[in-house]
């Protein structure tokens, strides 16, 4: 049973760490959108695509980042568009988070 608890804690720690890596990657070009494929390229092989997608989904749902279809004004989500068709940008809430004015227990910065 102890092994299962350790595995669960490791999974939770990885989720927080991965979310921090994703938001930092999106923050590189804070004033403009960054294509999700560029975020993927910057973070792999350290973090797998599934974990990056999980982080992007969390950060979108928590309103730290905004997603849109590349080169358009059409907002979207991972559920509604192909990963390679999307780009992300920090929201005001996301900017506050990366600058330490807000905290989130699911994100290690």
CSV table of C-alpha atoms in Angstrom, one decimal:
chain,number,residue,atom,x,y,z
A,1,UNK,CA,0.0,0.0,0.0
A,2,UNK,CA,2.9,2.4,0.8
A,3,UNK,CA,4.1,1.9,-2.8
A,4,UNK,CA,0.8,3.1,-4.2
A,5,UNK,CA,0.9,6.2,-2.0
A,6,UNK,CA,4.4,7.0,-3.2
A,7,UNK,CA,3.3,6.6,-6.8
A,8,UNK,CA,0.3,8.9,-6.3
A,9,UNK,CA,2.4,11.5,-4.7
A,10,UNK,CA,5.0,11.4,-7.5
A,11,UNK,CA,2.2,11.8,-10.0
A,12,UNK,CA,0.9,14.8,-8.2
A,13,UNK,CA,4.3,16.4,-8.0
A,14,UNK,CA,4.9,15.8,-11.7
A,15,UNK,CA,1.6,17.4,-12.5
A,16,UNK,CA,2.5,20.6,-10.6
A,17,UNK,CA,6.0,20.7,-12.1
A,18,UNK,CA,4.7,20.1,-15.6
A,19,UNK,CA,2.1,22.9,-15.3
A,20,UNK,CA,4.9,25.2,-14.2
A,21,UNK,CA,7.1,24.3,-17.2
A,22,UNK,CA,4.2,24.8,-19.6
A,23,UNK,CA,3.2,28.2,-18.3
A,24,UNK,CA,6.9,29.3,-18.4
A,25,UNK,CA,7.1,28.2,-22.0
A,26,UNK,CA,4.0,30.1,-22.9
A,27,UNK,CA,5.4,33.1,-21.0
A,28,UNK,CA,8.5,33.3,-23.2
A,29,UNK,CA,6.6,35.5,-25.7
A,30,UNK,CA,4.2,37.1,-23.1
A,31,UNK,CA,2.9,39.8,-25.4
A,32,UNK,CA,2.0,37.5,-28.3
A,33,UNK,CA,0.7,34.0,-28.9
A,34,UNK,CA,3.0,31.1,-29.1
A,35,UNK,CA,2.1,28.0,-31.1
A,36,UNK,CA,1.5,24.9,-29.0
A,37,UNK,CA,3.9,22.9,-31.3
A,38,UNK,CA,6.6,25.3,-30.2
A,39,UNK,CA,5.8,24.7,-26.6
A,40,UNK,CA,5.9,20.9,-27.3
A,41,UNK,CA,9.3,21.2,-29.0
A,42,UNK,CA,10.7,23.3,-26.1
A,43,UNK,CA,9.6,20.8,-23.4
A,44,UNK,CA,10.2,17.4,-25.0
A,45,UNK,CA,11.7,14.9,-24.3
A,46,UNK,CA,11.7,16.0,-20.7
A,47,UNK,CA,7.9,16.1,-20.6
A,48,UNK,CA,5.7,13.9,-22.8
A,49,UNK,CA,3.0,15.3,-25.1
A,50,UNK,CA,0.2,13.8,-23.0
A,51,UNK,CA,1.5,15.6,-19.9
A,52,UNK,CA,2.0,18.8,-21.8
A,53,UNK,CA,-1.6,18.6,-23.1
A,54,UNK,CA,-2.8,17.9,-19.5
A,55,UNK,CA,-1.0,21.0,-18.4
A,56,UNK,CA,-2.4,23.2,-21.2
A,57,UNK,CA,-5.9,21.9,-20.4
A,58,UNK,CA,-5.5,22.8,-16.7
A,59,UNK,CA,-4.0,26.2,-17.4
A,60,UNK,CA,-6.8,27.0,-19.9
A,61,UNK,CA,-9.6,25.8,-17.5
A,62,UNK,CA,-8.0,27.8,-14.6
A,63,UNK,CA,-7.9,30.9,-17.0
A,64,UNK,CA,-4.1,31.3,-16.8
A,65,UNK,CA,-3.8,31.0,-20.6
A,66,UNK,CA,-6.0,31.6,-23.6
A,67,UNK,CA,-6.1,29.4,-26.7
A,68,UNK,CA,-7.0,30.3,-30.2
A,69,UNK,CA,-6.7,28.9,-33.7
A,70,UNK,CA,-3.4,30.0,-35.2
A,71,UNK,CA,-3.6,33.3,-36.9
A,72,UNK,CA,-7.2,34.0,-36.2
A,73,UNK,CA,-9.3,35.6,-33.5
A,74,UNK,CA,-11.3,32.4,-32.9
A,75,UNK,CA,-10.9,31.2,-29.3
A,76,UNK,CA,-10.8,27.4,-28.9
A,77,UNK,CA,-9.9,24.6,-26.6
A,78,UNK,CA,-8.0,21.3,-26.8
A,79,UNK,CA,-11.3,19.5,-27.0
A,80,UNK,CA,-12.5,21.5,-30.0
A,81,UNK,CA,-9.3,21.8,-32.1
A,82,UNK,CA,-6.3,19.8,-33.1
A,83,UNK,CA,-3.2,20.5,-30.9
A,84,UNK,CA,-1.1,21.6,-33.9
A,85,UNK,CA,-3.8,24.2,-34.9
A,86,UNK,CA,-3.6,26.1,-31.6
A,87,UNK,CA,-1.6,28.9,-30.1
A,88,UNK,CA,-1.6,30.2,-26.5
A,89,UNK,CA,-1.1,33.4,-24.6
A,90,UNK,CA,-1.0,34.3,-20.9
A,91,UNK,CA,-4.1,36.1,-19.5
A,92,UNK,CA,-3.8,38.8,-16.9
A,93,UNK,CA,-4.4,36.2,-14.3
A,94,UNK,CA,-1.5,34.1,-15.8
A,95,UNK,CA,0.8,37.1,-15.8
A,96,UNK,CA,0.0,37.7,-12.1
A,97,UNK,CA,0.8,34.0,-11.4
A,98,UNK,CA,4.2,34.0,-13.1
A,99,UNK,CA,5.1,37.3,-11.3
A,100,UNK,CA,4.3,35.9,-7.9
A,101,UNK,CA,1.2,38.0,-7.2
A,102,UNK,CA,-1.0,34.9,-7.2
A,103,UNK,CA,-0.4,31.3,-6.2
A,104,UNK,CA,-1.9,28.0,-7.3
A,105,UNK,CA,-1.3,24.7,-5.5
A,106,UNK,CA,-1.3,22.9,-8.8
A,107,UNK,CA,1.6,24.9,-10.3
A,108,UNK,CA,5.2,24.9,-9.2
A,109,UNK,CA,7.0,27.9,-10.7
